[in-house]
mmCIF file with all atom_site columns, C-alpha atoms in Angstrom:
data_model
loop_
_atom_site.group_PDB
_atom_site.id
_atom_site.type_symbol
_atom_site.label_atom_id
_atom_site.label_alt_id
_atom_site.label_comp_id
_atom_site.label_asym_id
_atom_site.label_entity_id
_atom_site.label_seq_id
_atom_site.pdbx_PDB_ins_code
_atom_site.Cartn_x
_atom_site.Cartn_y
_atom_site.Cartn_z
_atom_site.occupancy
_atom_site.B_iso_or_equiv
_atom_site.pdbx_formal_charge
_atom_site.auth_seq_id
_atom_site.auth_comp_id
_atom_site.auth_asym_id
_atom_site.auth_atom_id
_atom_site.pdbx_PDB_model_num
ATOM 1   C CA . UNK P 1 1   ? -15.253 8.879   10.452  1.00 62.00 ? 1   UNK P CA 1
ATOM 2   C CA . UNK P 1 2   ? -11.901 8.080   12.014  1.00 84.00 ? 2   UNK P CA 1
ATOM 3   C CA . UNK P 1 3   ? -9.350  6.529   9.852   1.00 95.00 ? 3   UNK P CA 1
ATOM 4   C CA . UNK P 1 4   ? -7.250  3.392   10.347  1.00 97.00 ? 4   UNK P CA 1
ATOM 5   C CA . UNK P 1 5   ? -5.393  3.864   13.683  1.00 98.00 ? 5   UNK P CA 1
ATOM 6   C CA . UNK P 1 6   ? -2.103  2.031   14.471  1.00 98.00 ? 6   UNK P CA 1
ATOM 7   C CA . UNK P 1 7   ? -0.218  1.540   17.506  1.00 97.00 ? 7   UNK P CA 1
ATOM 8   C CA . UNK P 1 8   ? 2.569   2.179   18.802  1.00 98.00 ? 8   UNK P CA 1
ATOM 9   C CA . UNK P 1 9   ? 3.825   4.826   16.312  1.00 97.00 ? 9   UNK P CA 1
ATOM 10  C CA . UNK P 1 10  ? 7.571   3.689   17.074  1.00 97.00 ? 10  UNK P CA 1
ATOM 11  C CA . UNK P 1 11  ? 9.085   1.018   18.428  1.00 96.00 ? 11  UNK P CA 1
ATOM 12  C CA . UNK P 1 12  ? 12.852  0.203   19.216  1.00 98.00 ? 12  UNK P CA 1
ATOM 13  C CA . UNK P 1 13  ? 13.602  -3.725  19.851  1.00 98.00 ? 13  UNK P CA 1
ATOM 14  C CA . UNK P 1 14  ? 16.802  -6.001  19.975  1.00 98.00 ? 14  UNK P CA 1
ATOM 15  C CA . UNK P 1 15  ? 17.593  -9.039  17.994  1.00 98.00 ? 15  UNK P CA 1
ATOM 16  C CA . UNK P 1 16  ? 15.515  -11.815 19.316  1.00 98.00 ? 16  UNK P CA 1
ATOM 17  C CA . UNK P 1 17  ? 12.909  -10.185 20.911  1.00 98.00 ? 17  UNK P CA 1
ATOM 18  C CA . UNK P 1 18  ? 9.122   -10.577 19.910  1.00 98.00 ? 18  UNK P CA 1
ATOM 19  C CA . UNK P 1 19  ? 6.848   -7.506  18.852  1.00 98.00 ? 19  UNK P CA 1
ATOM 20  C CA . UNK P 1 20  ? 3.205   -6.944  18.717  1.00 98.00 ? 20  UNK P CA 1
ATOM 21  C CA . UNK P 1 21  ? 1.680   -4.251  16.411  1.00 98.00 ? 21  UNK P CA 1
ATOM 22  C CA . UNK P 1 22  ? -1.916  -3.176  16.510  1.00 98.00 ? 22  UNK P CA 1
ATOM 23  C CA . UNK P 1 23  ? -4.424  -1.907  14.283  1.00 98.00 ? 23  UNK P CA 1
ATOM 24  C CA . UNK P 1 24  ? -8.087  -0.641  14.257  1.00 98.00 ? 24  UNK P CA 1
ATOM 25  C CA . UNK P 1 25  ? -10.024 -0.552  10.799  1.00 97.00 ? 25  UNK P CA 1
ATOM 26  C CA . UNK P 1 26  ? -12.252 2.165   9.554   1.00 96.00 ? 26  UNK P CA 1
ATOM 27  C CA . UNK P 1 27  ? -15.729 1.436   10.807  1.00 95.00 ? 27  UNK P CA 1
ATOM 28  C CA . UNK P 1 28  ? -17.587 -0.826  8.898   1.00 92.00 ? 28  UNK P CA 1
ATOM 29  C CA . UNK P 1 29  ? -14.751 -2.029  7.314   1.00 94.00 ? 29  UNK P CA 1
ATOM 30  C CA . UNK P 1 30  ? -14.249 -5.980  7.928   1.00 93.00 ? 30  UNK P CA 1
ATOM 31  C CA . UNK P 1 31  ? -11.105 -6.620  5.939   1.00 93.00 ? 31  UNK P CA 1
ATOM 32  C CA . UNK P 1 32  ? -7.410  -5.674  7.615   1.00 96.00 ? 32  UNK P CA 1
ATOM 33  C CA . UNK P 1 33  ? -4.192  -6.187  5.483   1.00 96.00 ? 33  UNK P CA 1
ATOM 34  C CA . UNK P 1 34  ? -0.650  -5.696  6.677   1.00 98.00 ? 34  UNK P CA 1
ATOM 35  C CA . UNK P 1 35  ? 2.365   -4.652  4.669   1.00 98.00 ? 35  UNK P CA 1
ATOM 36  C CA . UNK P 1 36  ? 6.105   -4.077  5.359   1.00 98.00 ? 36  UNK P CA 1
ATOM 37  C CA . UNK P 1 37  ? 7.798   -1.507  3.610   1.00 98.00 ? 37  UNK P CA 1
ATOM 38  C CA . UNK P 1 38  ? 11.614  -0.862  3.528   1.00 97.00 ? 38  UNK P CA 1
ATOM 39  C CA . UNK P 1 39  ? 13.076  2.588   2.410   1.00 92.00 ? 39  UNK P CA 1
ATOM 40  C CA . UNK P 1 40  ? 12.947  2.944   -1.023  1.00 90.00 ? 40  UNK P CA 1
ATOM 41  C CA . UNK P 1 41  ? 10.419  0.238   -1.943  1.00 94.00 ? 41  UNK P CA 1
ATOM 42  C CA . UNK P 1 42  ? 6.804   -0.111  -1.942  1.00 96.00 ? 42  UNK P CA 1
ATOM 43  C CA . UNK P 1 43  ? 4.820   -2.159  0.613   1.00 97.00 ? 43  UNK P CA 1
ATOM 44  C CA . UNK P 1 44  ? 4.881   -5.570  0.871   1.00 97.00 ? 44  UNK P CA 1
ATOM 45  C CA . UNK P 1 45  ? 2.065   -7.669  1.282   1.00 96.00 ? 45  UNK P CA 1
ATOM 46  C CA . UNK P 1 46  ? 2.032   -9.996  4.454   1.00 97.00 ? 46  UNK P CA 1
ATOM 47  C CA . UNK P 1 47  ? -1.216  -10.843 5.567   1.00 95.00 ? 47  UNK P CA 1
ATOM 48  C CA . UNK P 1 48  ? -5.039  -10.134 5.017   1.00 94.00 ? 48  UNK P CA 1
ATOM 49  C CA . UNK P 1 49  ? -7.981  -10.838 7.099   1.00 95.00 ? 49  UNK P CA 1
ATOM 50  C CA . UNK P 1 50  ? -11.612 -10.863 6.484   1.00 92.00 ? 50  UNK P CA 1
ATOM 51  C CA . UNK P 1 51  ? -14.222 -11.333 8.944   1.00 91.00 ? 51  UNK P CA 1
ATOM 52  C CA . UNK P 1 52  ? -11.372 -13.049 11.385  1.00 91.00 ? 52  UNK P CA 1
ATOM 53  C CA . UNK P 1 53  ? -10.343 -15.717 8.681   1.00 94.00 ? 53  UNK P CA 1
ATOM 54  C CA . UNK P 1 54  ? -7.056  -15.478 6.907   1.00 94.00 ? 54  UNK P CA 1
ATOM 55  C CA . UNK P 1 55  ? -7.525  -14.877 3.291   1.00 91.00 ? 55  UNK P CA 1
ATOM 56  C CA . UNK P 1 56  ? -3.749  -14.356 2.038   1.00 91.00 ? 56  UNK P CA 1
ATOM 57  C CA . UNK P 1 57  ? -0.336  -14.531 3.130   1.00 94.00 ? 57  UNK P CA 1
ATOM 58  C CA . UNK P 1 58  ? 2.685   -13.100 1.489   1.00 94.00 ? 58  UNK P CA 1
ATOM 59  C CA . UNK P 1 59  ? 6.122   -14.443 1.160   1.00 94.00 ? 59  UNK P CA 1
ATOM 60  C CA . UNK P 1 60  ? 7.245   -13.789 4.614   1.00 97.00 ? 60  UNK P CA 1
ATOM 61  C CA . UNK P 1 61  ? 8.509   -16.373 7.278   1.00 97.00 ? 61  UNK P CA 1
ATOM 62  C CA . UNK P 1 62  ? 6.681   -18.350 9.692   1.00 97.00 ? 62  UNK P CA 1
ATOM 63  C CA . UNK P 1 63  ? 7.937   -15.771 12.242  1.00 98.00 ? 63  UNK P CA 1
ATOM 64  C CA . UNK P 1 64  ? 5.119   -13.172 11.128  1.00 98.00 ? 64  UNK P CA 1
ATOM 65  C CA . UNK P 1 65  ? 1.879   -14.078 12.399  1.00 98.00 ? 65  UNK P CA 1
ATOM 66  C CA . UNK P 1 66  ? -1.512  -12.203 12.586  1.00 98.00 ? 66  UNK P CA 1
ATOM 67  C CA . UNK P 1 67  ? -4.972  -12.319 13.909  1.00 97.00 ? 67  UNK P CA 1
ATOM 68  C CA . UNK P 1 68  ? -7.944  -10.651 13.481  1.00 97.00 ? 68  UNK P CA 1
ATOM 69  C CA . UNK P 1 69  ? -10.550 -9.935  16.449  1.00 97.00 ? 69  UNK P CA 1
ATOM 70  C CA . UNK P 1 70  ? -14.437 -9.984  16.389  1.00 96.00 ? 70  UNK P CA 1
ATOM 71  C CA . UNK P 1 71  ? -14.585 -6.120  16.316  1.00 95.00 ? 71  UNK P CA 1
ATOM 72  C CA . UNK P 1 72  ? -12.092 -6.523  13.039  1.00 96.00 ? 72  UNK P CA 1
ATOM 73  C CA . UNK P 1 73  ? -9.086  -5.075  15.161  1.00 97.00 ? 73  UNK P CA 1
ATOM 74  C CA . UNK P 1 74  ? -5.920  -6.895  14.202  1.00 98.00 ? 74  UNK P CA 1
ATOM 75  C CA . UNK P 1 75  ? -2.434  -7.650  15.567  1.00 98.00 ? 75  UNK P CA 1
ATOM 76  C CA . UNK P 1 76  ? 0.704   -8.503  13.596  1.00 98.00 ? 76  UNK P CA 1
ATOM 77  C CA . UNK P 1 77  ? 3.008   -10.504 15.605  1.00 98.00 ? 77  UNK P CA 1
ATOM 78  C CA . UNK P 1 78  ? 6.835   -10.784 14.576  1.00 98.00 ? 78  UNK P CA 1
ATOM 79  C CA . UNK P 1 79  ? 9.275   -13.718 16.958  1.00 98.00 ? 79  UNK P CA 1
ATOM 80  C CA . UNK P 1 80  ? 12.813  -13.529 16.693  1.00 98.00 ? 80  UNK P CA 1
ATOM 81  C CA . UNK P 1 81  ? 13.432  -10.264 15.558  1.00 98.00 ? 81  UNK P CA 1
ATOM 82  C CA . UNK P 1 82  ? 16.017  -9.593  12.639  1.00 98.00 ? 82  UNK P CA 1
ATOM 83  C CA . UNK P 1 83  ? 18.069  -6.429  11.985  1.00 98.00 ? 83  UNK P CA 1
ATOM 84  C CA . UNK P 1 84  ? 16.096  -6.655  8.331   1.00 97.00 ? 84  UNK P CA 1
ATOM 85  C CA . UNK P 1 85  ? 12.655  -6.640  9.905   1.00 98.00 ? 85  UNK P CA 1
ATOM 86  C CA . UNK P 1 86  ? 13.438  -2.864  10.588  1.00 98.00 ? 86  UNK P CA 1
ATOM 87  C CA . UNK P 1 87  ? 11.020  -1.213  8.377   1.00 98.00 ? 87  UNK P CA 1
ATOM 88  C CA . UNK P 1 88  ? 7.526   0.750   8.440   1.00 98.00 ? 88  UNK P CA 1
ATOM 89  C CA . UNK P 1 89  ? 4.444   -1.743  9.118   1.00 98.00 ? 89  UNK P CA 1
ATOM 90  C CA . UNK P 1 90  ? 1.203   -0.768  7.500   1.00 98.00 ? 90  UNK P CA 1
ATOM 91  C CA . UNK P 1 91  ? -2.073  -1.755  8.362   1.00 98.00 ? 91  UNK P CA 1
ATOM 92  C CA . UNK P 1 92  ? -4.901  -1.196  5.874   1.00 97.00 ? 92  UNK P CA 1
ATOM 93  C CA . UNK P 1 93  ? -8.484  -1.822  5.736   1.00 96.00 ? 93  UNK P CA 1
ATOM 94  C CA . UNK P 1 94  ? -11.255 -2.266  3.324   1.00 92.00 ? 94  UNK P CA 1
ATOM 95  C CA . UNK P 1 95  ? -14.789 -3.313  2.964   1.00 87.00 ? 95  UNK P CA 1
ATOM 96  C CA . UNK P 1 96  ? -13.937 -6.450  1.010   1.00 72.00 ? 96  UNK P CA 1
ATOM 97  C CA . UNK P 1 97  ? -11.863 -7.086  -1.841  1.00 67.00 ? 97  UNK P CA 1
ATOM 98  C CA . UNK P 1 98  ? -11.587 -3.274  -3.096  1.00 79.00 ? 98  UNK P CA 1
ATOM 99  C CA . UNK P 1 99  ? -10.141 -0.097  -2.141  1.00 90.00 ? 99  UNK P CA 1
ATOM 100 C CA . UNK P 1 100 ? -7.617  -0.362  0.796   1.00 93.00 ? 100 UNK P CA 1
ATOM 101 C CA . UNK P 1 101 ? -6.930  2.855   3.077   1.00 95.00 ? 101 UNK P CA 1
ATOM 102 C CA . UNK P 1 102 ? -3.608  2.769   5.057   1.00 97.00 ? 102 UNK P CA 1
ATOM 103 C CA . UNK P 1 103 ? -2.953  3.783   8.584   1.00 98.00 ? 103 UNK P CA 1
ATOM 104 C CA . UNK P 1 104 ? 0.098   5.964   9.565   1.00 98.00 ? 104 UNK P CA 1
ATOM 105 C CA . UNK P 1 105 ? 2.215   3.092   10.109  1.00 98.00 ? 105 UNK P CA 1
ATOM 106 C CA . UNK P 1 106 ? 4.294   1.681   12.887  1.00 98.00 ? 106 UNK P CA 1
ATOM 107 C CA . UNK P 1 107 ? 8.008   2.199   12.374  1.00 98.00 ? 107 UNK P CA 1
ATOM 108 C CA . UNK P 1 108 ? 10.149  -0.787  13.861  1.00 98.00 ? 108 UNK P CA 1
ATOM 109 C CA . UNK P 1 109 ? 13.808  -0.438  14.362  1.00 98.00 ? 109 UNK P CA 1
ATOM 110 C CA . UNK P 1 110 ? 15.398  -3.457  15.718  1.00 98.00 ? 110 UNK P CA 1
ATOM 111 C CA . UNK P 1 111 ? 19.050  -2.853  17.023  1.00 97.00 ? 111 UNK P CA 1
ATOM 112 C CA . UNK X 2 1   ? 10.606  -9.775  -14.129 1.00 63.00 ? 1   UNK X CA 1
ATOM 113 C CA . UNK X 2 2   ? 8.897   -7.668  -11.339 1.00 68.00 ? 2   UNK X CA 1
ATOM 114 C CA . UNK X 2 3   ? 5.260   -8.223  -11.005 1.00 90.00 ? 3   UNK X CA 1
ATOM 115 C CA . UNK X 2 4   ? 4.618   -4.120  -11.075 1.00 94.00 ? 4   UNK X CA 1
ATOM 116 C CA . UNK X 2 5   ? 7.002   -1.849  -12.655 1.00 95.00 ? 5   UNK X CA 1
ATOM 117 C CA . UNK X 2 6   ? 7.254   1.804   -12.330 1.00 94.00 ? 6   UNK X CA 1
ATOM 118 C CA . UNK X 2 7   ? 10.546  4.226   -13.288 1.00 85.00 ? 7   UNK X CA 1
ATOM 119 C CA . UNK X 2 8   ? 11.729  5.279   -10.165 1.00 78.00 ? 8   UNK X CA 1
ATOM 120 C CA . UNK X 2 9   ? 12.492  8.712   -11.312 1.00 82.00 ? 9   UNK X CA 1
ATOM 121 C CA . UNK X 2 10  ? 12.982  11.258  -9.991  1.00 91.00 ? 10  UNK X CA 1
ATOM 122 C CA . UNK X 2 11  ? 10.539  12.808  -12.223 1.00 96.00 ? 11  UNK X CA 1
ATOM 123 C CA . UNK X 2 12  ? 10.690  16.758  -12.145 1.00 97.00 ? 12  UNK X CA 1
ATOM 124 C CA . UNK X 2 13  ? 8.115   19.157  -13.791 1.00 97.00 ? 13  UNK X CA 1
ATOM 125 C CA . UNK X 2 14  ? 7.725   22.584  -13.497 1.00 97.00 ? 14  UNK X CA 1
ATOM 126 C CA . UNK X 2 15  ? 4.718   23.745  -11.744 1.00 98.00 ? 15  UNK X CA 1
ATOM 127 C CA . UNK X 2 16  ? 1.450   24.249  -13.835 1.00 97.00 ? 16  UNK X CA 1
ATOM 128 C CA . UNK X 2 17  ? 2.862   21.363  -16.224 1.00 98.00 ? 17  UNK X CA 1
ATOM 129 C CA . UNK X 2 18  ? 1.367   17.908  -16.698 1.00 97.00 ? 18  UNK X CA 1
ATOM 130 C CA . UNK X 2 19  ? 3.056   15.159  -14.878 1.00 97.00 ? 19  UNK X CA 1
ATOM 131 C CA . UNK X 2 20  ? 2.778   11.698  -16.166 1.00 97.00 ? 20  UNK X CA 1
ATOM 132 C CA . UNK X 2 21  ? 3.404   8.576   -14.264 1.00 97.00 ? 21  UNK X CA 1
ATOM 133 C CA . UNK X 2 22  ? 3.526   5.181   -15.854 1.00 96.00 ? 22  UNK X CA 1
ATOM 134 C CA . UNK X 2 23  ? 3.279   1.387   -14.805 1.00 96.00 ? 23  UNK X CA 1
ATOM 135 C CA . UNK X 2 24  ? 3.292   -1.905  -16.326 1.00 96.00 ? 24  UNK X CA 1
ATOM 136 C CA . UNK X 2 25  ? 2.304   -5.046  -14.595 1.00 95.00 ? 25  UNK X CA 1
ATOM 137 C CA . UNK X 2 26  ? 2.760   -8.877  -15.512 1.00 92.00 ? 26  UNK X CA 1
ATOM 138 C CA . UNK X 2 27  ? -0.369  -10.517 -14.126 1.00 89.00 ? 27  UNK X CA 1
ATOM 139 C CA . UNK X 2 28  ? -3.154  -10.410 -16.925 1.00 89.00 ? 28  UNK X CA 1
ATOM 140 C CA . UNK X 2 29  ? -5.791  -11.590 -14.425 1.00 86.00 ? 29  UNK X CA 1
ATOM 141 C CA . UNK X 2 30  ? -5.616  -8.191  -12.536 1.00 88.00 ? 30  UNK X CA 1
ATOM 142 C CA . UNK X 2 31  ? -8.725  -6.692  -12.129 1.00 87.00 ? 31  UNK X CA 1
ATOM 143 C CA . UNK X 2 32  ? -8.334  -3.711  -9.863  1.00 91.00 ? 32  UNK X CA 1
ATOM 144 C CA . UNK X 2 33  ? -5.710  -1.058  -10.351 1.00 94.00 ? 33  UNK X CA 1
ATOM 145 C CA . UNK X 2 34  ? -4.751  1.824   -7.659  1.00 96.00 ? 34  UNK X CA 1
ATOM 146 C CA . UNK X 2 35  ? -2.595  4.811   -7.596  1.00 97.00 ? 35  UNK X CA 1
ATOM 147 C CA . UNK X 2 36  ? -1.156  6.034   -4.049  1.00 98.00 ? 36  UNK X CA 1
ATOM 148 C CA . UNK X 2 37  ? 0.354   9.095   -3.217  1.00 98.00 ? 37  UNK X CA 1
ATOM 149 C CA . UNK X 2 38  ? 3.280   8.898   -0.415  1.00 98.00 ? 38  UNK X CA 1
ATOM 150 C CA . UNK X 2 39  ? 4.893   11.776  1.164   1.00 97.00 ? 39  UNK X CA 1
ATOM 151 C CA . UNK X 2 40  ? 8.211   11.360  2.711   1.00 95.00 ? 40  UNK X CA 1
ATOM 152 C CA . UNK X 2 41  ? 7.914   9.947   6.260   1.00 93.00 ? 41  UNK X CA 1
ATOM 153 C CA . UNK X 2 42  ? 4.129   9.161   5.774   1.00 96.00 ? 42  UNK X CA 1
ATOM 154 C CA . UNK X 2 43  ? 1.895   6.390   5.062   1.00 97.00 ? 43  UNK X CA 1
ATOM 155 C CA . UNK X 2 44  ? 0.611   5.948   1.377   1.00 98.00 ? 44  UNK X CA 1
ATOM 156 C CA . UNK X 2 45  ? -2.931  7.738   0.750   1.00 97.00 ? 45  UNK X CA 1
ATOM 157 C CA . UNK X 2 46  ? -5.090  6.536   -1.921  1.00 96.00 ? 46  UNK X CA 1
ATOM 158 C CA . UNK X 2 47  ? -5.815  9.003   -4.650  1.00 96.00 ? 47  UNK X CA 1
ATOM 159 C CA . UNK X 2 48  ? -7.361  7.189   -7.622  1.00 94.00 ? 48  UNK X CA 1
ATOM 160 C CA . UNK X 2 49  ? -8.531  3.673   -8.617  1.00 94.00 ? 49  UNK X CA 1
ATOM 161 C CA . UNK X 2 50  ? -9.736  2.127   -11.818 1.00 95.00 ? 50  UNK X CA 1
ATOM 162 C CA . UNK X 2 51  ? -11.270 -0.915  -12.775 1.00 92.00 ? 51  UNK X CA 1
ATOM 163 C CA . UNK X 2 52  ? -12.087 -0.584  -16.629 1.00 91.00 ? 52  UNK X CA 1
ATOM 164 C CA . UNK X 2 53  ? -10.005 0.090   -19.503 1.00 93.00 ? 53  UNK X CA 1
ATOM 165 C CA . UNK X 2 54  ? -10.060 3.695   -20.695 1.00 94.00 ? 54  UNK X CA 1
ATOM 166 C CA . UNK X 2 55  ? -9.771  6.971   -18.686 1.00 95.00 ? 55  UNK X CA 1
ATOM 167 C CA . UNK X 2 56  ? -11.097 7.974   -15.222 1.00 96.00 ? 56  UNK X CA 1
ATOM 168 C CA . UNK X 2 57  ? -10.897 11.363  -14.109 1.00 97.00 ? 57  UNK X CA 1
ATOM 169 C CA . UNK X 2 58  ? -10.972 13.014  -10.713 1.00 95.00 ? 58  UNK X CA 1
ATOM 170 C CA . UNK X 2 59  ? -10.197 16.472  -10.130 1.00 97.00 ? 59  UNK X CA 1
ATOM 171 C CA . UNK X 2 60  ? -6.612  17.231  -11.556 1.00 97.00 ? 60  UNK X CA 1
ATOM 172 C CA . UNK X 2 61  ? -6.125  13.440  -11.727 1.00 98.00 ? 61  UNK X CA 1
ATOM 173 C CA . UNK X 2 62  ? -6.681  10.938  -14.833 1.00 97.00 ? 62  UNK X CA 1
ATOM 174 C CA . UNK X 2 63  ? -6.109  7.267   -14.507 1.00 97.00 ? 63  UNK X CA 1
ATOM 175 C CA . UNK X 2 64  ? -5.883  5.542   -17.733 1.00 97.00 ? 64  UNK X CA 1
ATOM 176 C CA . UNK X 2 65  ? -5.973  1.657   -18.366 1.00 96.00 ? 65  UNK X CA 1
ATOM 177 C CA . UNK X 2 66  ? -5.002  -0.446  -20.907 1.00 95.00 ? 66  UNK X CA 1
ATOM 178 C CA . UNK X 2 67  ? -5.271  -3.921  -20.164 1.00 93.00 ? 67  UNK X CA 1
ATOM 179 C CA . UNK X 2 68  ? -4.351  -5.362  -23.616 1.00 94.00 ? 68  UNK X CA 1
ATOM 180 C CA . UNK X 2 69  ? -1.192  -3.628  -23.017 1.00 94.00 ? 69  UNK X CA 1
ATOM 181 C CA . UNK X 2 70  ? -0.959  -4.353  -19.345 1.00 94.00 ? 70  UNK X CA 1
ATOM 182 C CA . UNK X 2 71  ? -0.523  -0.583  -18.591 1.00 95.00 ? 71  UNK X CA 1
ATOM 183 C CA . UNK X 2 72  ? -1.732  1.991   -16.186 1.00 97.00 ? 72  UNK X CA 1
ATOM 184 C CA . UNK X 2 73  ? -0.928  5.593   -16.203 1.00 97.00 ? 73  UNK X CA 1
ATOM 185 C CA . UNK X 2 74  ? -1.656  8.650   -13.870 1.00 97.00 ? 74  UNK X CA 1
ATOM 186 C CA . UNK X 2 75  ? -1.670  12.028  -15.330 1.00 98.00 ? 75  UNK X CA 1
ATOM 187 C CA . UNK X 2 76  ? -1.476  15.221  -12.991 1.00 98.00 ? 76  UNK X CA 1
ATOM 188 C CA . UNK X 2 77  ? -2.639  18.222  -14.530 1.00 98.00 ? 77  UNK X CA 1
ATOM 189 C CA . UNK X 2 78  ? -1.746  21.709  -13.285 1.00 98.00 ? 78  UNK X CA 1
ATOM 190 C CA . UNK X 2 79  ? 0.903   20.172  -11.479 1.00 98.00 ? 79  UNK X CA 1
ATOM 191 C CA . UNK X 2 80  ? 1.592   21.932  -7.687  1.00 97.00 ? 80  UNK X CA 1
ATOM 192 C CA . UNK X 2 81  ? 4.518   21.746  -5.454  1.00 97.00 ? 81  UNK X CA 1
ATOM 193 C CA . UNK X 2 82  ? 2.052   19.948  -3.137  1.00 97.00 ? 82  UNK X CA 1
ATOM 194 C CA . UNK X 2 83  ? 2.181   17.137  -5.631  1.00 98.00 ? 83  UNK X CA 1
ATOM 195 C CA . UNK X 2 84  ? 5.666   16.653  -5.057  1.00 97.00 ? 84  UNK X CA 1
ATOM 196 C CA . UNK X 2 85  ? 5.759   12.894  -3.333  1.00 97.00 ? 85  UNK X CA 1
ATOM 197 C CA . UNK X 2 86  ? 6.316   9.542   -4.219  1.00 97.00 ? 86  UNK X CA 1
ATOM 198 C CA . UNK X 2 87  ? 3.516   7.650   -6.291  1.00 98.00 ? 87  UNK X CA 1
ATOM 199 C CA . UNK X 2 88  ? 2.948   3.955   -6.089  1.00 97.00 ? 88  UNK X CA 1
ATOM 200 C CA . UNK X 2 89  ? 0.977   1.797   -8.531  1.00 97.00 ? 89  UNK X CA 1
ATOM 201 C CA . UNK X 2 90  ? -0.700  -0.954  -7.156  1.00 96.00 ? 90  UNK X CA 1
ATOM 202 C CA . UNK X 2 91  ? -2.292  -4.163  -8.586  1.00 94.00 ? 91  UNK X CA 1
ATOM 203 C CA . UNK X 2 92  ? -4.903  -6.385  -7.183  1.00 87.00 ? 92  UNK X CA 1
ATOM 204 C CA . UNK X 2 93  ? -4.802  -9.827  -8.794  1.00 73.00 ? 93  UNK X CA 1
ATOM 205 C CA . UNK X 2 94  ? -5.773  -12.178 -6.262  1.00 68.00 ? 94  UNK X CA 1
ATOM 206 C CA . UNK X 2 95  ? -6.509  -10.498 -2.724  1.00 68.00 ? 95  UNK X CA 1
ATOM 207 C CA . UNK X 2 96  ? -2.924  -9.320  -2.472  1.00 83.00 ? 96  UNK X CA 1
ATOM 208 C CA . UNK X 2 97  ? -2.206  -5.772  -3.461  1.00 89.00 ? 97  UNK X CA 1
ATOM 209 C CA . UNK X 2 98  ? 1.013   -5.817  -5.295  1.00 93.00 ? 98  UNK X CA 1
ATOM 210 C CA . UNK X 2 99  ? 3.006   -2.364  -5.408  1.00 95.00 ? 99  UNK X CA 1
ATOM 211 C CA . UNK X 2 100 ? 5.676   -1.100  -7.553  1.00 95.00 ? 100 UNK X CA 1
ATOM 212 C CA . UNK X 2 101 ? 8.507   0.624   -6.050  1.00 95.00 ? 101 UNK X CA 1
ATOM 213 C CA . UNK X 2 102 ? 7.082   4.039   -6.683  1.00 96.00 ? 102 UNK X CA 1
ATOM 214 C CA . UNK X 2 103 ? 8.052   7.053   -8.970  1.00 96.00 ? 103 UNK X CA 1
ATOM 215 C CA . UNK X 2 104 ? 9.523   10.237  -7.021  1.00 96.00 ? 104 UNK X CA 1
ATOM 216 C CA . UNK X 2 105 ? 7.907   13.320  -8.553  1.00 97.00 ? 105 UNK X CA 1
ATOM 217 C CA . UNK X 2 106 ? 9.270   16.805  -7.811  1.00 97.00 ? 106 UNK X CA 1
ATOM 218 C CA . UNK X 2 107 ? 7.195   19.798  -9.023  1.00 97.00 ? 107 UNK X CA 1
ATOM 219 C CA . UNK X 2 108 ? 9.715   22.726  -9.244  1.00 96.00 ? 108 UNK X CA 1
ATOM 220 C CA . UNK X 2 109 ? 7.919   26.149  -8.465  1.00 94.00 ? 109 UNK X CA 1
#
């Protein structure tokens, strides 16, 4: 079975721009979570979606938003990009509230 | 106090030795505990999970959980150079997987 896929792999944006990151979960998984990982730190939780409903939100500003589609894929949107948003953005899928499997990530650089 | 704490390392062990990685957590309501391995420039890979007090073994890996002490550990037996990576401890208190900062392990040939 294919693992979690994310696109794009890398992205370069300038401050103030908007970005959309995409994620497709493992087949059969209905939950998608998003994380931000900066260098030297563990991933930080941004959102969790299950069956298209938001189930959890981390301590991130309203510039961050997400949604989940009927096929369980998901998008993470970040508006008004700041330099500090430069990070590896990780998507993880799970069946429900259990083991989460990560995709390869999208590396975002904000100039 | 951080919710999940790990020694950042680096931890160096010789090839063939046992590597011991430790993690403490603050939320007593936590029910699920995970260890991820992350190679440089890659995403985290799930290697172990444990839900009950005691030990859980999978190949060369053993996870140990002590809920009373709020402590979870990972032992890697017969360490190999390919085990050199950052090991992330993660705790699932309430639908929000919370990670430590990771311990960098180097296995010396």
